[in-house]
PDB file of C-alpha atoms in Angstrom:
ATOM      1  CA  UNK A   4    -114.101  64.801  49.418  1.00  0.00           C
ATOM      2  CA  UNK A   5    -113.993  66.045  45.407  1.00  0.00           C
ATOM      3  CA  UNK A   6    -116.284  69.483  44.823  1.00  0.00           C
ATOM      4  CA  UNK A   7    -117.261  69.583  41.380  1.00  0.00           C
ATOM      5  CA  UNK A   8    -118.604  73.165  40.285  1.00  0.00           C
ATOM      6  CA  UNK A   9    -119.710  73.418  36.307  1.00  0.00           C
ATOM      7  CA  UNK A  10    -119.064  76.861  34.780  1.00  0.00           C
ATOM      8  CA  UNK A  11    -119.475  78.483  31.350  1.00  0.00           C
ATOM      9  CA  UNK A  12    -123.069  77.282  30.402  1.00  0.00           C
ATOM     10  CA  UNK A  13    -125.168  79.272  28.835  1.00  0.00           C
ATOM     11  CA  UNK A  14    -127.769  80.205  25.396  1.00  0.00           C
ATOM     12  CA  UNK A  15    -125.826  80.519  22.309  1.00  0.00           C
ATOM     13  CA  UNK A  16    -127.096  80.352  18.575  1.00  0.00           C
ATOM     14  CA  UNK A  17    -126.203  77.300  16.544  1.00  0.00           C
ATOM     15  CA  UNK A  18    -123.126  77.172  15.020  1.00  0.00           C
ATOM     16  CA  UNK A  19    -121.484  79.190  18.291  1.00  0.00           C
ATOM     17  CA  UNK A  20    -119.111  78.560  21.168  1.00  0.00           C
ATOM     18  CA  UNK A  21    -119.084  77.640  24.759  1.00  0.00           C
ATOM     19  CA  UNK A  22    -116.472  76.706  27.133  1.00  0.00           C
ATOM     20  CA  UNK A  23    -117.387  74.401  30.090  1.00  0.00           C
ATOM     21  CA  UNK A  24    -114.895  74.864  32.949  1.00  0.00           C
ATOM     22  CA  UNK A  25    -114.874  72.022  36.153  1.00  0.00           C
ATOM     23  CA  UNK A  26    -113.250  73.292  38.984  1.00  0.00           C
ATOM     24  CA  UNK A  27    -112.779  71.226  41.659  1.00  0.00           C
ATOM     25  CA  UNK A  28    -112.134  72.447  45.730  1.00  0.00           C
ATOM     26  CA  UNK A  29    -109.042  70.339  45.545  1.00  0.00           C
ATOM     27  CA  UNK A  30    -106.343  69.093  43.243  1.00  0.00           C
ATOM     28  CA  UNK A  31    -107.585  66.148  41.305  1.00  0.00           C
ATOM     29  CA  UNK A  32    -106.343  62.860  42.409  1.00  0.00           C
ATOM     30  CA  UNK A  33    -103.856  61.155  39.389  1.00  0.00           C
ATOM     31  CA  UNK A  34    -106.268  58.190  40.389  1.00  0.00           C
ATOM     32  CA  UNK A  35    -109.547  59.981  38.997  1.00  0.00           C
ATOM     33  CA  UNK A  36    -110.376  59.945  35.301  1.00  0.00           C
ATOM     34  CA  UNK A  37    -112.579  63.154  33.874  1.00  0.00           C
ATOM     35  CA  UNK A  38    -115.395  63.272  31.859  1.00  0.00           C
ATOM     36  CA  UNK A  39    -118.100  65.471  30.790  1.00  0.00           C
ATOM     37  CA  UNK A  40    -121.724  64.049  30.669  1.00  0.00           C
ATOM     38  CA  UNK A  41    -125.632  65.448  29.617  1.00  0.00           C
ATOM     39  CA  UNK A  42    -128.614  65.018  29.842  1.00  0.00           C
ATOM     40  CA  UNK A  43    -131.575  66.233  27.658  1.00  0.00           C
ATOM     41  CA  UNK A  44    -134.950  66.223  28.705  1.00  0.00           C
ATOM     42  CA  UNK A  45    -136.613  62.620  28.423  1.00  0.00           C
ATOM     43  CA  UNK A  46    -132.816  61.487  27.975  1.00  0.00           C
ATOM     44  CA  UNK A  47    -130.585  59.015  30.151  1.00  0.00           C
ATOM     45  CA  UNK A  48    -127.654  61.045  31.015  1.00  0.00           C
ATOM     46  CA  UNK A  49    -124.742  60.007  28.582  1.00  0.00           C
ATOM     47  CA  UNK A  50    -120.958  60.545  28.118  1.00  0.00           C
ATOM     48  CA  UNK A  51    -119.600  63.114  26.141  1.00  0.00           C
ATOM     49  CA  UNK A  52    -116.285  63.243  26.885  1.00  0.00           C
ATOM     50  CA  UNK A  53    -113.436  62.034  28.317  1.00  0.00           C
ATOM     51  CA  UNK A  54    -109.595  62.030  29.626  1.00  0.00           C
ATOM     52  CA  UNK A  55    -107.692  59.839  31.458  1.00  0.00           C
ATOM     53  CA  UNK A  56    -105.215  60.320  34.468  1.00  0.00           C
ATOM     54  CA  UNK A  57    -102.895  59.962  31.432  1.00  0.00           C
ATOM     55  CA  UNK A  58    -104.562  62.467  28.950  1.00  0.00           C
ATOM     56  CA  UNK A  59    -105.827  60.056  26.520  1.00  0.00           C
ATOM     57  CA  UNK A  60    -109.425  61.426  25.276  1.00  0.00           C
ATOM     58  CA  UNK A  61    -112.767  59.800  23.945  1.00  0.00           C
ATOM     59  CA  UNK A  62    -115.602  61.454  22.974  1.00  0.00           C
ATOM     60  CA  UNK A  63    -119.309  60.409  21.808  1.00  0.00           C
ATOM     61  CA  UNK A  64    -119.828  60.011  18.112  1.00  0.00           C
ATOM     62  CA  UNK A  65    -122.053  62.950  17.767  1.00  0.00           C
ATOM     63  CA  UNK A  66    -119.729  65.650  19.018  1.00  0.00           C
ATOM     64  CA  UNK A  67    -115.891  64.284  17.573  1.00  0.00           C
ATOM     65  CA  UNK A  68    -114.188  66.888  15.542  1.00  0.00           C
ATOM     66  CA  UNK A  69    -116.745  69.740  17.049  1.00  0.00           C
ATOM     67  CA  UNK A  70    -115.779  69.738  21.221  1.00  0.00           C
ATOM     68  CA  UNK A  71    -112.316  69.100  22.809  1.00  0.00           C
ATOM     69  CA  UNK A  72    -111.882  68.268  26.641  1.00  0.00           C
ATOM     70  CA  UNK A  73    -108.715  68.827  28.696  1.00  0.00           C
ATOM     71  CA  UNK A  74    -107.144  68.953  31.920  1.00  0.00           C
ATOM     72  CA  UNK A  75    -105.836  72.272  33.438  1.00  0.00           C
ATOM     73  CA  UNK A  76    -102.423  72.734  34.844  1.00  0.00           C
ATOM     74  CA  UNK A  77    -102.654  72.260  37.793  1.00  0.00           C
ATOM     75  CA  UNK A  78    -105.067  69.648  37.229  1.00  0.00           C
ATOM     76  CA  UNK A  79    -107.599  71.246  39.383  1.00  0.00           C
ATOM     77  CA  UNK A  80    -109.603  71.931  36.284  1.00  0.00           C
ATOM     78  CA  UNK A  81    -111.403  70.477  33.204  1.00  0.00           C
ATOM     79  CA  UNK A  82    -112.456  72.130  30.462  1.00  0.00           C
ATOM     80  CA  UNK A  83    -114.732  71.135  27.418  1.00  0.00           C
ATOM     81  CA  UNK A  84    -114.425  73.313  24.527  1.00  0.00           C
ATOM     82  CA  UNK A  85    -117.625  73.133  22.092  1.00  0.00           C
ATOM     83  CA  UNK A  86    -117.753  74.555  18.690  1.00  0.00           C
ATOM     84  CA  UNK A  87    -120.043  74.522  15.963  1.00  0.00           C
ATOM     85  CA  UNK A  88    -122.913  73.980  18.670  1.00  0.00           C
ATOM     86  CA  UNK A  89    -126.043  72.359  17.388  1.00  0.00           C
ATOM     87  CA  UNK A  90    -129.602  72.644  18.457  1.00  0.00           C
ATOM     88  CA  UNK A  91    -129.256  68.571  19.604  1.00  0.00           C
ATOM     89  CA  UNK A  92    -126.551  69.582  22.019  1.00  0.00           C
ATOM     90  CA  UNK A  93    -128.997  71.195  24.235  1.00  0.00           C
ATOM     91  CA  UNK A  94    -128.836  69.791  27.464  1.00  0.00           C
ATOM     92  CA  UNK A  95    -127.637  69.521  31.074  1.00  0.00           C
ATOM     93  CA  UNK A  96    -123.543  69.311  31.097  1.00  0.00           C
ATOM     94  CA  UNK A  97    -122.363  67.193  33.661  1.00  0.00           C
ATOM     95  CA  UNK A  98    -118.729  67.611  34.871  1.00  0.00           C
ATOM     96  CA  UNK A  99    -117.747  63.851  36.678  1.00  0.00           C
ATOM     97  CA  UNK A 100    -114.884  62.367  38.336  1.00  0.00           C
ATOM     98  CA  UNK A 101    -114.696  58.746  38.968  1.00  0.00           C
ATOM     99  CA  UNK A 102    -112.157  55.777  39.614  1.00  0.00           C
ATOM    100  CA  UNK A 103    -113.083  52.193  40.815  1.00  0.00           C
ATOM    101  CA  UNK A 104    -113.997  52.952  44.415  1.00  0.00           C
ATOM    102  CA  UNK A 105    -115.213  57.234  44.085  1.00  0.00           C
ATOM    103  CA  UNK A 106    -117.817  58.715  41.489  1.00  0.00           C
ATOM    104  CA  UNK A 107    -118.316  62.175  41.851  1.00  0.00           C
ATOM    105  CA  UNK A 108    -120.590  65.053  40.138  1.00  0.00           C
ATOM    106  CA  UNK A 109    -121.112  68.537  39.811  1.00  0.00           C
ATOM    107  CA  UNK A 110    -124.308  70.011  39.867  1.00  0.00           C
ATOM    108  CA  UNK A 111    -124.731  70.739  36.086  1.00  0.00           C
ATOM    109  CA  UNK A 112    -124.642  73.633  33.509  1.00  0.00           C
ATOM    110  CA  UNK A 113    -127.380  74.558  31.237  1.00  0.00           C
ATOM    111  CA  UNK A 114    -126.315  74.727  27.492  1.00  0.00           C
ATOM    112  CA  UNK A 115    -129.037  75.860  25.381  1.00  0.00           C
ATOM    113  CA  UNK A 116    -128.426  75.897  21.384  1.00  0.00           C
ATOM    114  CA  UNK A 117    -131.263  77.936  19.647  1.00  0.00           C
ATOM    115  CA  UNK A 118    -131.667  77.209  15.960  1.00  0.00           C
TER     116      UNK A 118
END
């Protein structure tokens, strides 16, 4: 069983910085790729962010260049780094873990961006 436990959420003007942090109960399987995910009210819950068991990254459109996820050593941990936060980013952050057979999900952080 994977715990997933979001961290580092939060209200912060626009144009600020957060820090999401994943910890997880357990070391992270090499099998499980990381993402972040949100979800904004009257929203589908979308990706964000990603890394690979190898440390290759993807990120949505609307936040590349402005938030940076990684893998903690020992990979018990993922973090998503967000700068130059805009109102839009408002949402529910998401931390998952997920390979062909196991999908697994925190229970969310609030990240509020005020104008």
């Amino acid at each position: 069983q994977v715990q997933l436990v979001e961290s580092g959420g939060g209200l912060v003007q626009a144009g600020g910085s957060l820090r999401l942090s994943c910890a997880t109960s357990r070391t992270i399987l090499s099998s499980l790729d990381m993402g972040w995910y949100r979800q904004s009210p009257g929203k589908q819950r979308e990706l964000v962010a990603s890394i690979t068991t190898t440390g290759r990254t993807t990120y949505t459109d609307d936040v590349k260049g402005r938030f940076t996820i990684s893998r903690g050593n020992p990979k018990n941990t993922m973090y998503l780094q967000m700068t130059s936060l805009k109102p839009e980013d408002t949402a529910v952050y998401y931390c998952n873990a997920k390979n062909s057979a196991q999908n697994y999900w925190g229970q969310g952080t609030q990240v509020t961006v005020s104008s």
